[in-house]
PDB file of C-alpha atoms in Angstrom:
ATOM      1  CA  MET A   1       3.315  63.067  74.617  1.00 47.00           C
ATOM      2  CA  ALA A   2       2.340  65.899  72.476  1.00 52.00           C
ATOM      3  CA  ALA A   3       3.698  68.530  74.815  1.00 55.00           C
ATOM      4  CA  LEU A   4       7.284  67.045  74.293  1.00 55.00           C
ATOM      5  CA  PRO A   5       7.936  69.008  71.361  1.00 60.00           C
ATOM      6  CA  VAL A   6       6.562  71.923  72.251  1.00 59.00           C
ATOM      7  CA  LEU A   7       8.488  71.872  75.580  1.00 56.00           C
ATOM      8  CA  ALA A   8      11.915  71.041  72.983  1.00 56.00           C
ATOM      9  CA  LEU A   9      10.772  74.001  71.014  1.00 56.00           C
ATOM     10  CA  LEU A  10      10.816  76.466  74.285  1.00 54.00           C
ATOM     11  CA  LEU A  11      13.922  75.074  75.300  1.00 51.00           C
ATOM     12  CA  LEU A  12      15.589  75.568  72.130  1.00 51.00           C
ATOM     13  CA  LEU A  13      14.444  79.204  72.079  1.00 49.00           C
ATOM     14  CA  LEU A  14      15.627  79.836  75.448  1.00 48.00           C
ATOM     15  CA  ALA A  15      18.893  78.636  74.781  1.00 50.00           C
ATOM     16  CA  ALA A  16      19.518  80.656  71.892  1.00 48.00           C
ATOM     17  CA  TRP A  17      18.209  83.782  73.527  1.00 46.00           C
ATOM     18  CA  GLY A  18      20.568  83.482  76.243  1.00 51.00           C
ATOM     19  CA  GLY A  19      23.256  81.952  74.500  1.00 55.00           C
ATOM     20  CA  PRO A  20      25.131  85.077  72.957  1.00 58.00           C
ATOM     21  CA  GLY A  21      24.622  86.708  76.317  1.00 64.00           C
ATOM     22  CA  ALA A  22      26.125  84.096  78.403  1.00 65.00           C
ATOM     23  CA  ALA A  23      28.975  83.718  75.710  1.00 67.00           C
ATOM     24  CA  ALA A  24      29.564  87.385  76.043  1.00 66.00           C
ATOM     25  CA  GLN A  25      29.515  87.209  79.759  1.00 71.00           C
ATOM     26  CA  LYS A  26      32.080  84.450  79.803  1.00 74.00           C
ATOM     27  CA  ARG A  27      34.208  86.270  77.489  1.00 77.00           C
ATOM     28  CA  LYS A  28      34.452  89.175  79.529  1.00 74.00           C
ATOM     29  CA  GLU A  29      35.119  87.227  82.491  1.00 77.00           C
ATOM     30  CA  MET A  30      37.951  85.582  81.036  1.00 80.00           C
ATOM     31  CA  VAL A  31      39.272  88.811  79.479  1.00 81.00           C
ATOM     32  CA  LEU A  32      39.562  90.368  83.273  1.00 86.00           C
ATOM     33  CA  SER A  33      41.036  87.140  84.376  1.00 88.00           C
ATOM     34  CA  GLU A  34      43.679  87.423  81.755  1.00 90.00           C
ATOM     35  CA  LYS A  35      44.097  91.219  82.978  1.00 90.00           C
ATOM     36  CA  VAL A  36      44.262  90.530  86.683  1.00 90.00           C
ATOM     37  CA  SER A  37      46.744  87.532  86.235  1.00 91.00           C
ATOM     38  CA  GLN A  38      49.262  89.928  84.188  1.00 91.00           C
ATOM     39  CA  LEU A  39      49.131  92.348  86.360  1.00 91.00           C
ATOM     40  CA  MET A  40      49.827  89.965  89.629  1.00 91.00           C
ATOM     41  CA  GLU A  41      52.865  88.995  87.623  1.00 91.00           C
ATOM     42  CA  TRP A  42      54.453  92.006  86.849  1.00 91.00           C
ATOM     43  CA  ALA A  43      53.273  93.222  90.370  1.00 89.00           C
ATOM     44  CA  SER A  44      55.520  90.326  91.995  1.00 86.00           C
ATOM     45  CA  LYS A  45      58.605  91.563  89.910  1.00 88.00           C
ATOM     46  CA  ARG A  46      58.281  95.160  90.307  1.00 90.00           C
ATOM     47  CA  SER A  47      56.179  97.110  92.962  1.00 91.00           C
ATOM     48  CA  VAL A  48      55.396  99.948  90.512  1.00 93.00           C
ATOM     49  CA  ILE A  49      54.368  98.629  87.186  1.00 94.00           C
ATOM     50  CA  ARG A  50      56.054 100.746  84.045  1.00 93.00           C
ATOM     51  CA  MET A  51      53.260 101.255  81.523  1.00 93.00           C
ATOM     52  CA  ASN A  52      53.578 102.231  77.728  1.00 92.00           C
ATOM     53  CA  GLY A  53      50.722 103.660  75.406  1.00 90.00           C
ATOM     54  CA  ASP A  54      49.439 100.029  74.459  1.00 91.00           C
ATOM     55  CA  LYS A  55      49.471  98.712  78.171  1.00 92.00           C
ATOM     56  CA  PHE A  56      47.596 101.680  79.779  1.00 93.00           C
ATOM     57  CA  ARG A  57      44.832 101.644  77.211  1.00 91.00           C
ATOM     58  CA  ARG A  58      44.465  97.842  77.614  1.00 91.00           C
ATOM     59  CA  LEU A  59      44.838  97.611  81.092  1.00 91.00           C
ATOM     60  CA  VAL A  60      43.820 100.741  82.555  1.00 91.00           C
ATOM     61  CA  LYS A  61      41.369 102.557  80.202  1.00 89.00           C
ATOM     62  CA  ALA A  62      39.435  99.635  78.667  1.00 86.00           C
ATOM     63  CA  PRO A  63      36.860  98.037  80.327  1.00 83.00           C
ATOM     64  CA  PRO A  64      36.186  95.237  82.109  1.00 85.00           C
ATOM     65  CA  ARG A  65      38.082  96.071  85.204  1.00 86.00           C
ATOM     66  CA  ASN A  66      37.335  95.125  88.742  1.00 90.00           C
ATOM     67  CA  TYR A  67      40.726  96.544  90.314  1.00 92.00           C
ATOM     68  CA  SER A  68      42.060 100.137  91.075  1.00 93.00           C
ATOM     69  CA  VAL A  69      45.376 101.408  89.310  1.00 94.00           C
ATOM     70  CA  ILE A  70      47.219 104.451  90.834  1.00 95.00           C
ATOM     71  CA  VAL A  71      48.839 105.794  88.185  1.00 95.00           C
ATOM     72  CA  MET A  72      52.196 108.349  88.414  1.00 95.00           C
ATOM     73  CA  PHE A  73      52.488 110.529  85.443  1.00 94.00           C
ATOM     74  CA  THR A  74      56.263 111.412  85.372  1.00 92.00           C
ATOM     75  CA  ALA A  75      59.472 112.373  83.250  1.00 91.00           C
ATOM     76  CA  LEU A  76      62.034 110.919  84.914  1.00 90.00           C
ATOM     77  CA  GLN A  77      64.805 110.913  81.687  1.00 87.00           C
ATOM     78  CA  PRO A  78      67.938 113.269  82.772  1.00 83.00           C
ATOM     79  CA  HIS A  79      67.270 115.417  79.885  1.00 84.00           C
ATOM     80  CA  ARG A  80      64.025 116.066  81.086  1.00 82.00           C
ATOM     81  CA  GLN A  81      65.643 117.772  84.371  1.00 79.00           C
ATOM     82  CA  CYS A  82      62.774 117.265  86.531  1.00 84.00           C
ATOM     83  CA  VAL A  83      64.010 117.129  89.955  1.00 80.00           C
ATOM     84  CA  VAL A  84      60.665 117.324  91.441  1.00 85.00           C
ATOM     85  CA  CYS A  85      59.906 113.826  89.552  1.00 88.00           C
ATOM     86  CA  LYS A  86      62.807 112.051  91.002  1.00 87.00           C
ATOM     87  CA  GLN A  87      61.819 113.002  94.720  1.00 87.00           C
ATOM     88  CA  ALA A  88      58.133 112.263  94.175  1.00 89.00           C
ATOM     89  CA  ASP A  89      59.421 108.778  92.540  1.00 91.00           C
ATOM     90  CA  GLU A  90      61.352 107.715  95.478  1.00 89.00           C
ATOM     91  CA  GLU A  91      58.270 108.576  97.939  1.00 91.00           C
ATOM     92  CA  TYR A  92      55.624 106.328  95.311  1.00 93.00           C
ATOM     93  CA  GLN A  93      58.205 103.611  95.288  1.00 92.00           C
ATOM     94  CA  ILE A  94      58.011 103.416  99.143  1.00 92.00           C
ATOM     95  CA  LEU A  95      54.410 103.574  99.077  1.00 93.00           C
ATOM     96  CA  ALA A  96      53.981 100.778  96.436  1.00 92.00           C
ATOM     97  CA  ASN A  97      56.709  98.632  98.338  1.00 91.00           C
ATOM     98  CA  SER A  98      54.650  99.286 101.444  1.00 91.00           C
ATOM     99  CA  TRP A  99      51.410  97.658  99.788  1.00 92.00           C
ATOM    100  CA  ARG A 100      53.321  94.953  97.738  1.00 90.00           C
ATOM    101  CA  TYR A 101      55.178  93.517 100.587  1.00 87.00           C
ATOM    102  CA  SER A 102      52.441  93.867 103.377  1.00 87.00           C
ATOM    103  CA  SER A 103      50.242  90.687 104.759  1.00 85.00           C
ATOM    104  CA  ALA A 104      47.173  92.857 103.231  1.00 87.00           C
ATOM    105  CA  PHE A 105      48.268  92.707  99.857  1.00 89.00           C
ATOM    106  CA  THR A 106      45.481  91.836  97.159  1.00 89.00           C
ATOM    107  CA  ASN A 107      44.735  92.376  93.363  1.00 89.00           C
ATOM    108  CA  LYS A 108      42.125  95.370  94.604  1.00 92.00           C
ATOM    109  CA  ILE A 109      44.593  97.928  93.906  1.00 93.00           C
ATOM    110  CA  PHE A 110      47.801  98.231  91.757  1.00 95.00           C
ATOM    111  CA  PHE A 111      50.514 101.050  91.633  1.00 95.00           C
ATOM    112  CA  ALA A 112      51.766 101.902  87.998  1.00 95.00           C
ATOM    113  CA  MET A 113      53.748 104.617  86.272  1.00 94.00           C
ATOM    114  CA  VAL A 114      53.757 106.393  82.909  1.00 94.00           C
ATOM    115  CA  ASP A 115      56.846 108.074  81.583  1.00 93.00           C
ATOM    116  CA  PHE A 116      56.490 110.779  78.909  1.00 92.00           C
ATOM    117  CA  ASP A 117      59.225 109.453  76.949  1.00 90.00           C
ATOM    118  CA  GLU A 118      57.554 106.015  76.837  1.00 90.00           C
ATOM    119  CA  GLY A 119      53.972 107.087  76.770  1.00 89.00           C
ATOM    120  CA  SER A 120      53.781 110.643  75.383  1.00 89.00           C
ATOM    121  CA  ASP A 121      50.584 109.522  73.740  1.00 91.00           C
ATOM    122  CA  VAL A 122      48.789 108.987  77.037  1.00 92.00           C
ATOM    123  CA  PHE A 123      49.743 112.444  78.250  1.00 92.00           C
ATOM    124  CA  GLN A 124      47.965 113.904  75.022  1.00 91.00           C
ATOM    125  CA  MET A 125      45.048 111.351  75.330  1.00 90.00           C
ATOM    126  CA  LEU A 126      44.337 112.601  79.155  1.00 90.00           C
ATOM    127  CA  ASN A 127      45.588 116.302  78.023  1.00 89.00           C
ATOM    128  CA  MET A 128      48.121 116.594  80.765  1.00 86.00           C
ATOM    129  CA  ASN A 129      50.784 118.931  80.389  1.00 84.00           C
ATOM    130  CA  SER A 130      52.551 119.136  84.041  1.00 83.00           C
ATOM    131  CA  ALA A 131      54.540 115.996  85.829  1.00 86.00           C
ATOM    132  CA  PRO A 132      54.647 114.524  88.437  1.00 90.00           C
ATOM    133  CA  THR A 133      50.823 113.802  88.364  1.00 92.00           C
ATOM    134  CA  PHE A 134      48.928 110.977  90.418  1.00 95.00           C
ATOM    135  CA  ILE A 135      45.479 109.671  89.133  1.00 94.00           C
ATOM    136  CA  ASN A 136      43.317 107.039  90.627  1.00 94.00           C
ATOM    137  CA  PHE A 137      41.453 104.970  88.086  1.00 94.00           C
ATOM    138  CA  PRO A 138      38.807 103.580  90.008  1.00 93.00           C
ATOM    139  CA  ALA A 139      37.411  99.781  89.353  1.00 89.00           C
ATOM    140  CA  LYS A 140      33.980 101.394  87.957  1.00 86.00           C
ATOM    141  CA  GLY A 141      33.556 104.599  85.868  1.00 85.00           C
ATOM    142  CA  LYS A 142      36.000 107.291  85.085  1.00 88.00           C
ATOM    143  CA  PRO A 143      38.102 109.305  87.500  1.00 90.00           C
ATOM    144  CA  LYS A 144      36.232 111.923  89.268  1.00 91.00           C
ATOM    145  CA  ARG A 145      37.928 115.356  90.368  1.00 87.00           C
ATOM    146  CA  GLY A 146      39.116 113.693  93.749  1.00 89.00           C
ATOM    147  CA  ASP A 147      40.854 111.021  91.960  1.00 92.00           C
ATOM    148  CA  THR A 148      43.533 113.767  90.975  1.00 92.00           C
ATOM    149  CA  TYR A 149      46.013 114.160  93.867  1.00 93.00           C
ATOM    150  CA  GLU A 150      46.405 117.488  94.739  1.00 88.00           C
ATOM    151  CA  LEU A 151      50.166 117.528  94.539  1.00 85.00           C
ATOM    152  CA  GLN A 152      51.025 121.244  95.126  1.00 80.00           C
ATOM    153  CA  VAL A 153      48.432 121.542  98.491  1.00 80.00           C
ATOM    154  CA  ARG A 154      49.900 117.785  99.984  1.00 84.00           C
ATOM    155  CA  GLY A 155      52.924 117.105  98.972  1.00 84.00           C
ATOM    156  CA  PHE A 156      54.412 114.204  97.703  1.00 84.00           C
ATOM    157  CA  ALA A 157      55.435 112.224 101.068  1.00 88.00           C
ATOM    158  CA  ALA A 158      54.250 108.709 101.059  1.00 90.00           C
ATOM    159  CA  GLU A 159      52.499 108.904 104.118  1.00 91.00           C
ATOM    160  CA  GLN A 160      49.982 111.912 102.381  1.00 91.00           C
ATOM    161  CA  LEU A 161      50.032 109.409  99.212  1.00 94.00           C
ATOM    162  CA  ALA A 162      48.696 106.565 101.556  1.00 93.00           C
ATOM    163  CA  ARG A 163      46.036 108.826 103.146  1.00 93.00           C
ATOM    164  CA  TRP A 164      44.808 110.082  99.797  1.00 94.00           C
ATOM    165  CA  VAL A 165      44.643 106.310  98.472  1.00 94.00           C
ATOM    166  CA  ALA A 166      42.767 105.244 101.471  1.00 93.00           C
ATOM    167  CA  ASP A 167      40.070 107.919 100.821  1.00 93.00           C
ATOM    168  CA  ARG A 168      39.569 107.050  97.308  1.00 92.00           C
ATOM    169  CA  THR A 169      39.782 103.200  97.211  1.00 92.00           C
ATOM    170  CA  ASP A 170      39.181 102.324 101.142  1.00 90.00           C
ATOM    171  CA  VAL A 171      42.642 100.246 100.972  1.00 91.00           C
ATOM    172  CA  ASN A 172      44.886 101.300 104.163  1.00 92.00           C
ATOM    173  CA  ILE A 173      48.521 101.255 103.495  1.00 92.00           C
ATOM    174  CA  ARG A 174      50.972 101.177 106.499  1.00 91.00           C
ATOM    175  CA  VAL A 175      53.994 103.406 105.178  1.00 90.00           C
ATOM    176  CA  ILE A 176      57.356 101.376 106.269  1.00 86.00           C
ATOM    177  CA  ARG A 177      60.229 103.130 105.240  1.00 81.00           C
ATOM    178  CA  PRO A 178      63.872 101.752 104.794  1.00 73.00           C
ATOM    179  CA  PRO A 179      66.020 102.219 107.945  1.00 69.00           C
ATOM    180  CA  ASN A 180      67.278 105.733 108.185  1.00 60.00           C
ATOM    181  CA  TYR A 181      70.664 106.185 110.474  1.00 63.00           C
ATOM    182  CA  ALA A 182      71.128 109.704 109.724  1.00 61.00           C
ATOM    183  CA  GLY A 183      69.481 110.817 112.810  1.00 65.00           C
ATOM    184  CA  PRO A 184      70.803 108.521 115.321  1.00 78.00           C
ATOM    185  CA  LEU A 185      74.337 109.383 113.897  1.00 76.00           C
ATOM    186  CA  MET A 186      73.540 113.178 114.134  1.00 77.00           C
ATOM    187  CA  LEU A 187      72.729 112.841 117.802  1.00 79.00           C
ATOM    188  CA  GLY A 188      75.688 110.669 118.748  1.00 83.00           C
ATOM    189  CA  LEU A 189      77.910 113.336 116.945  1.00 83.00           C
ATOM    190  CA  LEU A 190      76.170 116.105 118.707  1.00 80.00           C
ATOM    191  CA  LEU A 191      76.714 114.230 122.300  1.00 83.00           C
ATOM    192  CA  ALA A 192      80.279 113.533 121.527  1.00 86.00           C
ATOM    193  CA  VAL A 193      80.903 116.993 120.654  1.00 80.00           C
ATOM    194  CA  ILE A 194      79.207 118.194 124.122  1.00 74.00           C
ATOM    195  CA  GLY A 195      81.110 115.444 125.896  1.00 78.00           C
ATOM    196  CA  GLY A 196      84.276 116.477 124.566  1.00 78.00           C
ATOM    197  CA  LEU A 197      83.998 119.985 125.261  1.00 69.00           C
ATOM    198  CA  VAL A 198      82.904 119.056 128.743  1.00 69.00           C
ATOM    199  CA  TYR A 199      85.786 116.742 128.917  1.00 72.00           C
ATOM    200  CA  LEU A 200      88.261 119.640 127.386  1.00 68.00           C
ATOM    201  CA  ARG A 201      87.081 122.799 129.371  1.00 64.00           C
ATOM    202  CA  GLY A 202      87.249 120.185 132.865  1.00 60.00           C
ATOM    203  CA  SER A 203      85.791 122.170 135.683  1.00 60.00           C
ATOM    204  CA  ASN A 204      85.162 125.384 134.022  1.00 64.00           C
ATOM    205  CA  LEU A 205      81.639 125.248 132.678  1.00 63.00           C
ATOM    206  CA  ASP A 206      81.001 129.056 132.435  1.00 68.00           C
ATOM    207  CA  PHE A 207      80.286 128.495 128.922  1.00 63.00           C
ATOM    208  CA  LEU A 208      77.047 126.710 129.558  1.00 68.00           C
ATOM    209  CA  TYR A 209      75.792 129.916 131.413  1.00 72.00           C
ATOM    210  CA  ASN A 210      76.725 132.357 128.214  1.00 75.00           C
ATOM    211  CA  LYS A 211      73.782 134.300 127.563  1.00 80.00           C
ATOM    212  CA  THR A 212      74.799 135.396 123.799  1.00 79.00           C
ATOM    213  CA  GLY A 213      75.184 131.663 122.923  1.00 78.00           C
ATOM    214  CA  TRP A 214      71.757 130.452 124.325  1.00 81.00           C
ATOM    215  CA  ALA A 215      70.351 133.527 122.737  1.00 84.00           C
ATOM    216  CA  PHE A 216      71.630 132.708 119.653  1.00 84.00           C
ATOM    217  CA  ALA A 217      70.497 129.329 119.618  1.00 84.00           C
ATOM    218  CA  ALA A 218      66.967 129.976 120.629  1.00 87.00           C
ATOM    219  CA  LEU A 219      67.094 132.749 117.724  1.00 85.00           C
ATOM    220  CA  CYS A 220      67.989 129.851 115.342  1.00 84.00           C
ATOM    221  CA  PHE A 221      65.416 127.756 116.241  1.00 85.00           C
ATOM    222  CA  VAL A 222      62.640 130.361 116.144  1.00 86.00           C
ATOM    223  CA  LEU A 223      63.526 131.789 112.456  1.00 84.00           C
ATOM    224  CA  ALA A 224      63.479 127.882 111.750  1.00 81.00           C
ATOM    225  CA  MET A 225      60.106 127.147 112.938  1.00 82.00           C
ATOM    226  CA  THR A 226      58.611 130.629 111.753  1.00 82.00           C
ATOM    227  CA  SER A 227      59.795 129.822 108.172  1.00 81.00           C
ATOM    228  CA  GLY A 228      57.862 126.973 107.968  1.00 81.00           C
ATOM    229  CA  GLN A 229      60.385 123.812 108.318  1.00 77.00           C
ATOM    230  CA  MET A 230      58.042 122.055 110.279  1.00 77.00           C
ATOM    231  CA  TRP A 231      55.110 122.340 107.731  1.00 74.00           C
ATOM    232  CA  ASN A 232      57.942 120.667 105.422  1.00 75.00           C
ATOM    233  CA  HIS A 233      58.599 117.916 107.775  1.00 72.00           C
ATOM    234  CA  ILE A 234      54.767 116.857 107.961  1.00 68.00           C
ATOM    235  CA  ARG A 235      53.536 117.475 104.477  1.00 67.00           C
ATOM    236  CA  GLY A 236      57.031 116.831 102.749  1.00 68.00           C
ATOM    237  CA  PRO A 237      56.351 119.313  99.834  1.00 73.00           C
ATOM    238  CA  PRO A 238      58.785 119.650  96.567  1.00 75.00           C
ATOM    239  CA  TYR A 239      61.889 121.618  96.473  1.00 78.00           C
ATOM    240  CA  ALA A 240      60.724 123.811  93.958  1.00 79.00           C
ATOM    241  CA  HIS A 241      58.497 123.408  90.549  1.00 75.00           C
ATOM    242  CA  LYS A 242      59.831 123.741  86.970  1.00 70.00           C
ATOM    243  CA  ASN A 243      57.479 124.041  84.111  1.00 68.00           C
ATOM    244  CA  PRO A 244      57.997 121.398  81.787  1.00 60.00           C
ATOM    245  CA  HIS A 245      57.073 123.260  78.866  1.00 65.00           C
ATOM    246  CA  THR A 246      58.725 126.572  79.404  1.00 70.00           C
ATOM    247  CA  GLY A 247      61.647 125.395  81.729  1.00 70.00           C
ATOM    248  CA  GLN A 248      60.967 128.309  84.265  1.00 77.00           C
ATOM    249  CA  VAL A 249      61.658 127.493  88.007  1.00 82.00           C
ATOM    250  CA  ASN A 250      59.419 128.666  90.806  1.00 81.00           C
ATOM    251  CA  TYR A 251      60.749 128.752  94.129  1.00 83.00           C
ATOM    252  CA  ILE A 252      57.709 130.496  95.747  1.00 83.00           C
ATOM    253  CA  HIS A 253      54.306 128.872  95.597  1.00 80.00           C
ATOM    254  CA  GLY A 254      51.382 130.980  94.217  1.00 76.00           C
ATOM    255  CA  SER A 255      48.977 129.712  96.753  1.00 75.00           C
ATOM    256  CA  SER A 256      48.222 130.835 100.520  1.00 74.00           C
ATOM    257  CA  GLN A 257      48.000 127.011 101.156  1.00 71.00           C
ATOM    258  CA  ALA A 258      50.927 125.602 100.157  1.00 75.00           C
ATOM    259  CA  GLN A 259      54.815 126.216  99.900  1.00 80.00           C
ATOM    260  CA  PHE A 260      57.951 124.745  98.476  1.00 81.00           C
ATOM    261  CA  VAL A 261      60.847 123.722 100.589  1.00 84.00           C
ATOM    262  CA  ALA A 262      63.151 126.502  98.847  1.00 84.00           C
ATOM    263  CA  GLU A 263      60.572 128.869  99.942  1.00 86.00           C
ATOM    264  CA  THR A 264      60.941 128.355 103.753  1.00 86.00           C
ATOM    265  CA  HIS A 265      64.883 129.023 103.122  1.00 88.00           C
ATOM    266  CA  ILE A 266      64.093 132.139 101.411  1.00 89.00           C
ATOM    267  CA  VAL A 267      61.897 133.209 104.180  1.00 88.00           C
ATOM    268  CA  LEU A 268      64.328 132.074 106.753  1.00 89.00           C
ATOM    269  CA  LEU A 269      67.010 133.987 105.131  1.00 90.00           C
ATOM    270  CA  PHE A 270      64.482 137.207 104.954  1.00 90.00           C
ATOM    271  CA  ASN A 271      63.606 137.043 108.576  1.00 90.00           C
ATOM    272  CA  GLY A 272      67.093 136.452 109.506  1.00 91.00           C
ATOM    273  CA  GLY A 273      67.963 139.719 107.782  1.00 91.00           C
ATOM    274  CA  VAL A 274      65.407 141.779 109.553  1.00 90.00           C
ATOM    275  CA  THR A 275      66.440 140.402 112.972  1.00 91.00           C
ATOM    276  CA  LEU A 276      70.372 141.157 112.147  1.00 91.00           C
ATOM    277  CA  GLY A 277      69.026 144.664 111.183  1.00 91.00           C
ATOM    278  CA  MET A 278      67.139 144.920 114.646  1.00 92.00           C
ATOM    279  CA  VAL A 279      69.949 144.123 116.699  1.00 89.00           C
ATOM    280  CA  LEU A 280      72.434 146.159 114.747  1.00 90.00           C
ATOM    281  CA  LEU A 281      69.943 149.048 115.384  1.00 91.00           C
ATOM    282  CA  HIS A 282      69.886 147.891 119.347  1.00 89.00           C
ATOM    283  CA  GLU A 283      73.683 147.844 119.527  1.00 87.00           C
ATOM    284  CA  ALA A 284      74.163 151.377 117.966  1.00 88.00           C
ATOM    285  CA  ALA A 285      71.762 152.713 120.382  1.00 87.00           C
ATOM    286  CA  THR A 286      72.950 150.997 123.747  1.00 86.00           C
ATOM    287  CA  SER A 287      76.793 150.068 122.839  1.00 83.00           C
ATOM    288  CA  ASP A 288      79.719 152.105 124.514  1.00 83.00           C
ATOM    289  CA  MET A 289      81.320 152.390 121.098  1.00 83.00           C
ATOM    290  CA  ASP A 290      82.422 155.735 119.642  1.00 85.00           C
ATOM    291  CA  VAL A 291      79.604 157.928 117.665  1.00 84.00           C
ATOM    292  CA  GLY A 292      80.887 157.238 114.120  1.00 86.00           C
ATOM    293  CA  LYS A 293      81.014 153.410 114.701  1.00 87.00           C
ATOM    294  CA  ARG A 294      77.568 153.584 115.847  1.00 87.00           C
ATOM    295  CA  LYS A 295      76.214 155.636 113.323  1.00 89.00           C
ATOM    296  CA  ILE A 296      77.565 153.233 110.915  1.00 90.00           C
ATOM    297  CA  MET A 297      75.445 150.558 112.711  1.00 89.00           C
ATOM    298  CA  CYS A 298      72.187 152.765 112.668  1.00 91.00           C
ATOM    299  CA  ILE A 299      72.459 153.210 109.014  1.00 92.00           C
ATOM    300  CA  ALA A 300      73.110 149.410 108.194  1.00 92.00           C
ATOM    301  CA  GLY A 301      70.543 148.465 110.626  1.00 91.00           C
ATOM    302  CA  ILE A 302      67.807 150.536 108.689  1.00 92.00           C
ATOM    303  CA  GLY A 303      68.949 149.163 105.683  1.00 92.00           C
ATOM    304  CA  LEU A 304      68.738 145.762 106.610  1.00 91.00           C
ATOM    305  CA  VAL A 305      65.184 146.428 108.061  1.00 91.00           C
ATOM    306  CA  VAL A 306      63.914 148.292 104.869  1.00 91.00           C
ATOM    307  CA  LEU A 307      65.548 145.778 102.407  1.00 91.00           C
ATOM    308  CA  PHE A 308      64.685 142.581 103.815  1.00 90.00           C
ATOM    309  CA  PHE A 309      61.139 143.722 104.946  1.00 90.00           C
ATOM    310  CA  SER A 310      60.374 144.890 101.476  1.00 91.00           C
ATOM    311  CA  TRP A 311      61.238 141.703 100.145  1.00 88.00           C
ATOM    312  CA  LEU A 312      58.974 139.781 102.730  1.00 87.00           C
ATOM    313  CA  LEU A 313      56.038 141.842 102.256  1.00 88.00           C
ATOM    314  CA  SER A 314      56.388 141.107  98.349  1.00 88.00           C
ATOM    315  CA  VAL A 315      56.511 137.270  98.985  1.00 85.00           C
ATOM    316  CA  PHE A 316      53.371 137.895 101.131  1.00 86.00           C
ATOM    317  CA  ARG A 317      51.680 139.825  98.238  1.00 85.00           C
ATOM    318  CA  SER A 318      52.572 137.337  95.629  1.00 83.00           C
ATOM    319  CA  LYS A 319      50.672 134.305  98.019  1.00 81.00           C
ATOM    320  CA  TYR A 320      47.748 136.545  98.979  1.00 79.00           C
ATOM    321  CA  HIS A 321      46.519 137.858  96.022  1.00 75.00           C
ATOM    322  CA  GLY A 322      44.647 141.245  96.384  1.00 74.00           C
ATOM    323  CA  TYR A 323      46.681 142.361  99.376  1.00 76.00           C
ATOM    324  CA  PRO A 324      46.773 146.069  98.716  1.00 79.00           C
ATOM    325  CA  TYR A 325      50.072 147.285 100.243  1.00 76.00           C
ATOM    326  CA  SER A 326      53.378 147.044  99.252  1.00 74.00           C
ATOM    327  CA  PHE A 327      56.841 148.811  99.970  1.00 78.00           C
ATOM    328  CA  LEU A 328      59.619 149.626  97.596  1.00 75.00           C
ATOM    329  CA  MET A 329      59.122 146.868  95.355  1.00 73.00           C
ATOM    330  CA  SER A 330      55.590 145.004  94.503  1.00 67.00           C
TER     331      SER A 330
END
């Protein structure tokens, strides 16, 4: 019987020692449950949760957190004139909707957005000076180097973003795009034009054997492919990049590992100029025209080749830093 008071005293001491820790753990679980419930409620209404500074600090930065948050930092207000931000937002919405309405949707990952005009303090806190930027805030710890998406290299296509999300969070998202009828309509229009031509020409199908027409079509295809159009289709890069501080627009990417859509158009134009110059030189040497016209064609051809090749070389030098050669312009 004498051991009973001692046992009771030990139980009281153990309860006193473990009480605060247990209470703290319970409070932590309650806070986490409230956070997840709040995010799930917002995600049920909108796939991409818009956040200001307070929401970001409370739900993304502050512990506890057992979920990952993909945040797009952007500047969508019209006065910011960020065309790339609008294009990236469309792809980001497709990715978030694909996750939100998939059968695999859970509270393991959420998609959020911080607009500069709604959360400039967040941009300052993270020392961020460009938009759009995608960052993964993992469930445990702080973002690492790989948690910042390489937009300039990989582009902002929803499929590329989904691969990056899978790499950082182990969550695989099957991107489902809204139906796009532009392709079938263009194909139908092309078939209608071809059918109309065949009908109008009747039995006279000599135009199908026109070498000049086929050569021109083949040349257009080659110019499109060598300028990087297929790379654009796969990677989905931005059209150009505008510095949010200086307002300067860059149409040529400064790295040899990436490009802008505008850059492919420029390269296509330059390659087309060189090709036209070569065609003129060939015609000047082989045609039956009088000597005066052939001289004019020769001079024009040389001028086109020299000018556009010099521009092509300058673009090459701007992307492959350290390349020592130039012609007419640097």
